[in-house]
Amino acid sequence: MLERLTKHEYGVLMENSKQINVKKGEFIFEEGSPANHLYFIQQGEIRIFKNLGSNKDITIFTRSKNDGFGEIGIFSGDNYSNSAQAVQDSKLYSITRHEIEEILAQNGRIGLHFTRWVAENLEASKAKMRDYIAFGSEGAVASVFVRYSNICGVVTPEGIQLTNPIMIQDISKHIAVSRETVSRIVNKWKEQGIIDNQNKHFILKDMSYFRRLLVCDQCGVQNCAI
């Protein structure tokens, strides 16, 4: 979000924001709490998720440096419909609902940036839910790998190397599928030579398999990321 802004526009937001620090594992807000602030990330990573009950939740998206979160709440109702938790120690800027509404009312260009940002996020979230629901557990796991490849994938002779370490339990949290199910799917793909991993770093050896499984050629979403 912040990378869309001019220096002046960025300054307008920061002048009206308050800097806060959060530790890894700390909640910024929880589902159902009053939606009083919008947040921008100066440093770190934030996971936005929804509780599904029975100690199960699903990741809606993750946000990192120069992006924002809290728009699902600030622009949609009185309360946050998701929870936000720091994946790592993070530095944030928070701006109140009243202040951001005043800025958007007075500055049409900043308002246009926010409109596009929210619309793109909505499209990305819809595409993610489509993958998770329409293509079963295997499609959901494949969707996570494809999205990770877009944000931390490096092309090598063996395939797409994911530079970030990814654990089975991380994938399980993203898609609200049991760790055992994810492990079974991953092990099957390893046996078939579709993927491989070394020290928690996966190599996607056959990206065409995932793209066929998810019918990626019929998807127009550009922001295909976790």
PDB file of C-alpha atoms in Angstrom:
ATOM      1  CA  MET A   1       0.000   0.000   0.000  1.00  0.00           C
ATOM      2  CA  LEU A   2       2.612   2.581   1.049  1.00  0.00           C
ATOM      3  CA  GLU A   3       4.686   2.076  -2.109  1.00  0.00           C
ATOM      4  CA  ARG A   4       1.791   3.466  -4.156  1.00  0.00           C
ATOM      5  CA  LEU A   5       2.014   6.861  -2.478  1.00  0.00           C
ATOM      6  CA  THR A   6       4.001   9.942  -3.406  1.00  0.00           C
ATOM      7  CA  LYS A   7       6.375  11.380  -0.813  1.00  0.00           C
ATOM      8  CA  HIS A   8       3.798  14.025   0.108  1.00  0.00           C
ATOM      9  CA  GLU A   9       0.958  11.493   0.418  1.00  0.00           C
ATOM     10  CA  TYR A  10       3.142   9.241   2.550  1.00  0.00           C
ATOM     11  CA  GLY A  11       3.948  12.185   4.785  1.00  0.00           C
ATOM     12  CA  VAL A  12       0.267  13.012   5.250  1.00  0.00           C
ATOM     13  CA  LEU A  13      -0.426   9.510   6.559  1.00  0.00           C
ATOM     14  CA  MET A  14       2.634   9.316   8.793  1.00  0.00           C
ATOM     15  CA  GLU A  15       2.011  12.747  10.340  1.00  0.00           C
ATOM     16  CA  ASN A  16      -1.328  11.459  11.571  1.00  0.00           C
ATOM     17  CA  SER A  17      -0.090   8.040  12.681  1.00  0.00           C
ATOM     18  CA  LYS A  18       1.442   6.723  15.874  1.00  0.00           C
ATOM     19  CA  GLN A  19       4.355   4.273  15.868  1.00  0.00           C
ATOM     20  CA  ILE A  20       4.008   1.097  17.932  1.00  0.00           C
ATOM     21  CA  ASN A  21       6.163  -1.997  18.429  1.00  0.00           C
ATOM     22  CA  VAL A  22       4.768  -5.519  18.730  1.00  0.00           C
ATOM     23  CA  LYS A  23       6.550  -8.714  19.684  1.00  0.00           C
ATOM     24  CA  LYS A  24       6.353 -12.011  17.821  1.00  0.00           C
ATOM     25  CA  GLY A  25       3.121 -13.769  18.769  1.00  0.00           C
ATOM     26  CA  GLU A  26       1.464 -10.608  20.071  1.00  0.00           C
ATOM     27  CA  PHE A  27      -2.065  -9.762  18.905  1.00  0.00           C
ATOM     28  CA  ILE A  28      -2.674  -6.350  17.371  1.00  0.00           C
ATOM     29  CA  PHE A  29      -6.423  -6.949  17.446  1.00  0.00           C
ATOM     30  CA  GLU A  30      -8.761  -9.909  17.821  1.00  0.00           C
ATOM     31  CA  GLU A  31     -11.892 -10.870  15.964  1.00  0.00           C
ATOM     32  CA  GLY A  32     -14.920  -9.035  17.306  1.00  0.00           C
ATOM     33  CA  SER A  33     -12.991  -6.163  18.893  1.00  0.00           C
ATOM     34  CA  PRO A  34     -13.860  -2.564  17.934  1.00  0.00           C
ATOM     35  CA  ALA A  35     -12.347  -1.542  14.587  1.00  0.00           C
ATOM     36  CA  ASN A  36     -10.752   1.697  15.686  1.00  0.00           C
ATOM     37  CA  HIS A  37      -7.415   1.696  13.833  1.00  0.00           C
ATOM     38  CA  LEU A  38      -5.843   1.034  10.464  1.00  0.00           C
ATOM     39  CA  TYR A  39      -2.227  -0.170  10.505  1.00  0.00           C
ATOM     40  CA  PHE A  40       0.824   0.194   8.265  1.00  0.00           C
ATOM     41  CA  ILE A  41       3.890  -2.024   8.531  1.00  0.00           C
ATOM     42  CA  GLN A  42       7.286  -0.380   8.740  1.00  0.00           C
ATOM     43  CA  GLN A  43       9.051  -3.630   9.571  1.00  0.00           C
ATOM     44  CA  GLY A  44       8.026  -7.230  10.237  1.00  0.00           C
ATOM     45  CA  GLU A  45       5.179  -9.524   9.198  1.00  0.00           C
ATOM     46  CA  ILE A  46       1.563  -9.772  10.339  1.00  0.00           C
ATOM     47  CA  ARG A  47      -0.799 -12.729   9.915  1.00  0.00           C
ATOM     48  CA  ILE A  48      -4.506 -12.004   9.456  1.00  0.00           C
ATOM     49  CA  PHE A  49      -6.675 -15.023  10.241  1.00  0.00           C
ATOM     50  CA  LYS A  50     -10.180 -16.137  11.131  1.00  0.00           C
ATOM     51  CA  ASN A  51     -11.052 -18.499  13.962  1.00  0.00           C
ATOM     52  CA  LEU A  52     -13.067 -21.521  12.863  1.00  0.00           C
ATOM     53  CA  GLY A  53     -13.563 -23.010  16.319  1.00  0.00           C
ATOM     54  CA  SER A  54     -12.188 -26.254  17.788  1.00  0.00           C
ATOM     55  CA  ASN A  55      -8.644 -24.825  17.903  1.00  0.00           C
ATOM     56  CA  LYS A  56      -8.706 -24.338  14.131  1.00  0.00           C
ATOM     57  CA  ASP A  57      -8.185 -21.165  12.121  1.00  0.00           C
ATOM     58  CA  ILE A  58      -7.552 -20.169   8.521  1.00  0.00           C
ATOM     59  CA  THR A  59      -5.107 -17.551   7.267  1.00  0.00           C
ATOM     60  CA  ILE A  60      -6.812 -14.851   5.214  1.00  0.00           C
ATOM     61  CA  PHE A  61      -3.505 -13.245   4.223  1.00  0.00           C
ATOM     62  CA  THR A  62      -0.135 -12.165   5.556  1.00  0.00           C
ATOM     63  CA  ARG A  63       1.177  -8.627   5.227  1.00  0.00           C
ATOM     64  CA  SER A  64       4.752  -7.347   5.425  1.00  0.00           C
ATOM     65  CA  LYS A  65       6.846  -4.186   5.023  1.00  0.00           C
ATOM     66  CA  ASN A  66       5.132  -1.164   3.412  1.00  0.00           C
ATOM     67  CA  ASP A  67       1.724  -2.822   3.391  1.00  0.00           C
ATOM     68  CA  GLY A  68      -1.244  -2.271   5.666  1.00  0.00           C
ATOM     69  CA  PHE A  69      -3.997  -4.180   7.435  1.00  0.00           C
ATOM     70  CA  GLY A  70      -7.171  -3.554   9.369  1.00  0.00           C
ATOM     71  CA  GLU A  71      -9.113  -2.368   6.328  1.00  0.00           C
ATOM     72  CA  ILE A  72     -11.524  -5.285   6.876  1.00  0.00           C
ATOM     73  CA  GLY A  73     -13.206  -3.549   9.765  1.00  0.00           C
ATOM     74  CA  ILE A  74     -12.336   0.093   9.275  1.00  0.00           C
ATOM     75  CA  PHE A  75     -14.079   0.209   5.897  1.00  0.00           C
ATOM     76  CA  SER A  76     -16.702  -2.485   6.472  1.00  0.00           C
ATOM     77  CA  GLY A  77     -18.212  -2.213   9.945  1.00  0.00           C
ATOM     78  CA  ASP A  78     -17.778  -1.422  13.600  1.00  0.00           C
ATOM     79  CA  ASN A  79     -15.752  -4.512  14.529  1.00  0.00           C
ATOM     80  CA  TYR A  80     -12.843  -6.472  13.110  1.00  0.00           C
ATOM     81  CA  SER A  81     -14.036  -9.704  11.498  1.00  0.00           C
ATOM     82  CA  ASN A  82     -10.533 -11.242  11.673  1.00  0.00           C
ATOM     83  CA  SER A  83      -7.620 -11.350  14.096  1.00  0.00           C
ATOM     84  CA  ALA A  84      -4.141  -9.912  13.485  1.00  0.00           C
ATOM     85  CA  GLN A  85      -1.036 -11.437  15.074  1.00  0.00           C
ATOM     86  CA  ALA A  86       2.661 -10.647  14.636  1.00  0.00           C
ATOM     87  CA  VAL A  87       4.580 -13.441  12.908  1.00  0.00           C
ATOM     88  CA  GLN A  88       7.818 -11.725  13.934  1.00  0.00           C
ATOM     89  CA  ASP A  89       8.827  -8.665  15.929  1.00  0.00           C
ATOM     90  CA  SER A  90       7.291  -5.766  14.029  1.00  0.00           C
ATOM     91  CA  LYS A  91       7.194  -1.977  13.884  1.00  0.00           C
ATOM     92  CA  LEU A  92       3.836  -0.525  12.927  1.00  0.00           C
ATOM     93  CA  TYR A  93       2.113   2.793  12.392  1.00  0.00           C
ATOM     94  CA  SER A  94      -1.498   3.054  13.547  1.00  0.00           C
ATOM     95  CA  ILE A  95      -3.993   5.673  12.464  1.00  0.00           C
ATOM     96  CA  THR A  96      -7.453   6.108  13.949  1.00  0.00           C
ATOM     97  CA  ARG A  97     -10.644   5.536  12.001  1.00  0.00           C
ATOM     98  CA  HIS A  98     -11.553   9.209  12.320  1.00  0.00           C
ATOM     99  CA  GLU A  99      -8.183  10.420  11.048  1.00  0.00           C
ATOM    100  CA  ILE A 100      -8.065   8.115   8.014  1.00  0.00           C
ATOM    101  CA  GLU A 101     -11.644   9.047   7.111  1.00  0.00           C
ATOM    102  CA  GLU A 102     -10.749  12.734   7.292  1.00  0.00           C
ATOM    103  CA  ILE A 103      -7.657  12.228   5.092  1.00  0.00           C
ATOM    104  CA  LEU A 104      -9.567  10.259   2.473  1.00  0.00           C
ATOM    105  CA  ALA A 105     -12.395  12.798   2.446  1.00  0.00           C
ATOM    106  CA  GLN A 106      -9.961  15.647   1.824  1.00  0.00           C
ATOM    107  CA  ASN A 107      -7.557  13.926  -0.591  1.00  0.00           C
ATOM    108  CA  GLY A 108      -9.124  12.176  -3.552  1.00  0.00           C
ATOM    109  CA  ARG A 109      -5.814  10.803  -4.854  1.00  0.00           C
ATOM    110  CA  ILE A 110      -5.035   9.019  -1.595  1.00  0.00           C
ATOM    111  CA  GLY A 111      -8.622   7.785  -1.588  1.00  0.00           C
ATOM    112  CA  LEU A 112      -8.104   6.327  -5.071  1.00  0.00           C
ATOM    113  CA  HIS A 113      -4.989   4.480  -3.892  1.00  0.00           C
ATOM    114  CA  PHE A 114      -6.947   2.985  -1.010  1.00  0.00           C
ATOM    115  CA  THR A 115      -9.861   2.017  -3.254  1.00  0.00           C
ATOM    116  CA  ARG A 116      -7.565   0.131  -5.604  1.00  0.00           C
ATOM    117  CA  TRP A 117      -5.700  -1.484  -2.713  1.00  0.00           C
ATOM    118  CA  VAL A 118      -8.884  -2.740  -1.053  1.00  0.00           C
ATOM    119  CA  ALA A 119     -10.311  -3.978  -4.376  1.00  0.00           C
ATOM    120  CA  GLU A 120      -7.119  -5.874  -5.247  1.00  0.00           C
ATOM    121  CA  ASN A 121      -7.023  -7.459  -1.803  1.00  0.00           C
ATOM    122  CA  LEU A 122     -10.633  -8.542  -2.170  1.00  0.00           C
ATOM    123  CA  GLU A 123      -9.884 -10.190  -5.513  1.00  0.00           C
ATOM    124  CA  ALA A 124      -6.820 -11.931  -4.071  1.00  0.00           C
ATOM    125  CA  SER A 125      -8.798 -13.211  -1.072  1.00  0.00           C
ATOM    126  CA  LYS A 126     -11.582 -14.494  -3.335  1.00  0.00           C
ATOM    127  CA  ALA A 127      -9.051 -16.363  -5.475  1.00  0.00           C
ATOM    128  CA  LYS A 128      -7.453 -17.913  -2.406  1.00  0.00           C
ATOM    129  CA  MET A 129     -10.805 -19.102  -1.040  1.00  0.00           C
ATOM    130  CA  ARG A 130     -11.614 -20.487  -4.495  1.00  0.00           C
ATOM    131  CA  ASP A 131      -8.452 -22.580  -4.434  1.00  0.00           C
ATOM    132  CA  TYR A 132      -9.106 -23.800  -0.907  1.00  0.00           C
ATOM    133  CA  ILE A 133     -12.756 -24.704  -1.459  1.00  0.00           C
ATOM    134  CA  ALA A 134     -13.047 -25.747  -5.114  1.00  0.00           C
ATOM    135  CA  PHE A 135     -10.027 -28.031  -5.423  1.00  0.00           C
ATOM    136  CA  GLY A 136     -10.058 -29.938  -2.146  1.00  0.00           C
ATOM    137  CA  SER A 137      -7.170 -30.464   0.244  1.00  0.00           C
ATOM    138  CA  GLU A 138      -4.624 -31.046  -2.520  1.00  0.00           C
ATOM    139  CA  GLY A 139      -5.661 -27.859  -4.269  1.00  0.00           C
ATOM    140  CA  ALA A 140      -5.389 -25.918  -1.021  1.00  0.00           C
ATOM    141  CA  VAL A 141      -1.839 -27.186  -0.386  1.00  0.00           C
ATOM    142  CA  ALA A 142      -0.895 -26.525  -4.020  1.00  0.00           C
ATOM    143  CA  SER A 143      -2.253 -22.986  -3.711  1.00  0.00           C
ATOM    144  CA  VAL A 144       0.042 -22.303  -0.748  1.00  0.00           C
ATOM    145  CA  PHE A 145       3.093 -23.521  -2.685  1.00  0.00           C
ATOM    146  CA  VAL A 146       2.211 -21.455  -5.768  1.00  0.00           C
ATOM    147  CA  ARG A 147       1.723 -18.336  -3.680  1.00  0.00           C
ATOM    148  CA  TYR A 148       4.981 -18.850  -1.807  1.00  0.00           C
ATOM    149  CA  SER A 149       6.734 -19.307  -5.160  1.00  0.00           C
ATOM    150  CA  ASN A 150       5.499 -15.861  -6.197  1.00  0.00           C
ATOM    151  CA  ILE A 151       6.926 -14.118  -3.138  1.00  0.00           C
ATOM    152  CA  CYS A 152      10.103 -16.089  -2.368  1.00  0.00           C
ATOM    153  CA  GLY A 153      10.718 -18.377  -5.351  1.00  0.00           C
ATOM    154  CA  VAL A 154      14.016 -18.495  -7.242  1.00  0.00           C
ATOM    155  CA  VAL A 155      14.380 -20.283 -10.566  1.00  0.00           C
ATOM    156  CA  THR A 156      17.047 -23.021 -10.481  1.00  0.00           C
ATOM    157  CA  PRO A 157      17.909 -25.904 -12.860  1.00  0.00           C
ATOM    158  CA  GLU A 158      16.004 -28.247 -10.508  1.00  0.00           C
ATOM    159  CA  GLY A 159      12.874 -26.105 -10.307  1.00  0.00           C
ATOM    160  CA  ILE A 160      11.539 -23.219  -8.195  1.00  0.00           C
ATOM    161  CA  GLN A 161      13.494 -22.963  -4.932  1.00  0.00           C
ATOM    162  CA  LEU A 162      11.569 -21.388  -2.054  1.00  0.00           C
ATOM    163  CA  THR A 163      14.051 -19.271  -0.124  1.00  0.00           C
ATOM    164  CA  ASN A 164      11.864 -19.042   2.992  1.00  0.00           C
ATOM    165  CA  PRO A 165      11.714 -22.117   5.263  1.00  0.00           C
ATOM    166  CA  ILE A 166       8.205 -23.594   5.305  1.00  0.00           C
ATOM    167  CA  MET A 167       6.993 -26.216   7.745  1.00  0.00           C
ATOM    168  CA  ILE A 168       4.034 -28.547   7.407  1.00  0.00           C
ATOM    169  CA  GLN A 169       2.328 -26.875  10.366  1.00  0.00           C
ATOM    170  CA  ASP A 170       2.634 -23.488   8.604  1.00  0.00           C
ATOM    171  CA  ILE A 171       0.749 -24.829   5.596  1.00  0.00           C
ATOM    172  CA  SER A 172      -1.821 -26.418   7.896  1.00  0.00           C
ATOM    173  CA  LYS A 173      -2.495 -23.058   9.559  1.00  0.00           C
ATOM    174  CA  HIS A 174      -2.936 -21.316   6.228  1.00  0.00           C
ATOM    175  CA  ILE A 175      -5.644 -23.643   4.958  1.00  0.00           C
ATOM    176  CA  ALA A 176      -7.264 -25.063   8.129  1.00  0.00           C
ATOM    177  CA  VAL A 177      -6.426 -28.629   7.110  1.00  0.00           C
ATOM    178  CA  SER A 178      -4.919 -31.059   9.609  1.00  0.00           C
ATOM    179  CA  ARG A 179      -1.153 -31.395   9.794  1.00  0.00           C
ATOM    180  CA  GLU A 180      -1.496 -35.112   9.052  1.00  0.00           C
ATOM    181  CA  THR A 181      -3.417 -34.465   5.831  1.00  0.00           C
ATOM    182  CA  VAL A 182      -0.894 -31.884   4.632  1.00  0.00           C
ATOM    183  CA  SER A 183       1.993 -34.244   5.436  1.00  0.00           C
ATOM    184  CA  ARG A 184       0.350 -37.066   3.479  1.00  0.00           C
ATOM    185  CA  ILE A 185      -0.148 -34.848   0.424  1.00  0.00           C
ATOM    186  CA  VAL A 186       3.401 -33.478   0.547  1.00  0.00           C
ATOM    187  CA  ASN A 187       4.899 -36.963   0.929  1.00  0.00           C
ATOM    188  CA  LYS A 188       2.881 -38.206  -2.068  1.00  0.00           C
ATOM    189  CA  TRP A 189       4.157 -35.341  -4.210  1.00  0.00           C
ATOM    190  CA  LYS A 190       7.715 -36.045  -3.098  1.00  0.00           C
ATOM    191  CA  GLU A 191       7.346 -39.686  -4.153  1.00  0.00           C
ATOM    192  CA  GLN A 192       6.003 -38.529  -7.527  1.00  0.00           C
ATOM    193  CA  GLY A 193       8.927 -36.139  -8.019  1.00  0.00           C
ATOM    194  CA  ILE A 194       6.704 -33.057  -8.045  1.00  0.00           C
ATOM    195  CA  ILE A 195       8.427 -31.429  -5.078  1.00  0.00           C
ATOM    196  CA  ASP A 196      11.462 -31.990  -2.885  1.00  0.00           C
ATOM    197  CA  ASN A 197      12.793 -30.361   0.254  1.00  0.00           C
ATOM    198  CA  GLN A 198      16.047 -29.853   2.084  1.00  0.00           C
ATOM    199  CA  ASN A 199      16.143 -28.436   5.605  1.00  0.00           C
ATOM    200  CA  LYS A 200      12.594 -27.053   5.375  1.00  0.00           C
ATOM    201  CA  HIS A 201      13.358 -25.359   2.021  1.00  0.00           C
ATOM    202  CA  PHE A 202      11.099 -26.776  -0.679  1.00  0.00           C
ATOM    203  CA  ILE A 203      11.893 -27.076  -4.371  1.00  0.00           C
ATOM    204  CA  LEU A 204       8.882 -27.091  -6.689  1.00  0.00           C
ATOM    205  CA  LYS A 205      10.133 -29.369  -9.447  1.00  0.00           C
ATOM    206  CA  ASP A 206       6.942 -29.424 -11.526  1.00  0.00           C
ATOM    207  CA  MET A 207       5.125 -26.082 -11.397  1.00  0.00           C
ATOM    208  CA  SER A 208       2.976 -27.096 -14.351  1.00  0.00           C
ATOM    209  CA  TYR A 209       1.345 -29.757 -12.151  1.00  0.00           C
ATOM    210  CA  PHE A 210       0.184 -27.125  -9.651  1.00  0.00           C
ATOM    211  CA  ARG A 211      -0.973 -24.743 -12.369  1.00  0.00           C
ATOM    212  CA  ARG A 212      -3.041 -27.466 -14.025  1.00  0.00           C
ATOM    213  CA  LEU A 213      -4.504 -28.552 -10.697  1.00  0.00           C
ATOM    214  CA  LEU A 214      -5.584 -24.991  -9.881  1.00  0.00           C
ATOM    215  CA  VAL A 215      -6.541 -24.045 -13.460  1.00  0.00           C
ATOM    216  CA  CYS A 216      -4.233 -21.038 -13.171  1.00  0.00           C
ATOM    217  CA  ASP A 217      -4.543 -20.133 -16.860  1.00  0.00           C
ATOM    218  CA  GLN A 218      -8.166 -19.131 -16.206  1.00  0.00           C
ATOM    219  CA  CYS A 219      -7.365 -16.913 -13.212  1.00  0.00           C
ATOM    220  CA  GLY A 220      -6.920 -13.172 -13.792  1.00  0.00           C
ATOM    221  CA  VAL A 221      -5.713 -12.270 -10.281  1.00  0.00           C
ATOM    222  CA  GLN A 222      -2.323 -10.540 -10.415  1.00  0.00           C
ATOM    223  CA  ASN A 223      -1.623 -10.342  -6.688  1.00  0.00           C
ATOM    224  CA  CYS A 224      -1.325 -14.093  -6.164  1.00  0.00           C
ATOM    225  CA  ALA A 225       0.526 -14.150  -2.849  1.00  0.00           C
ATOM    226  CA  ILE A 226       0.124 -15.466   0.664  1.00  0.00           C
TER     227      ILE A 226
END
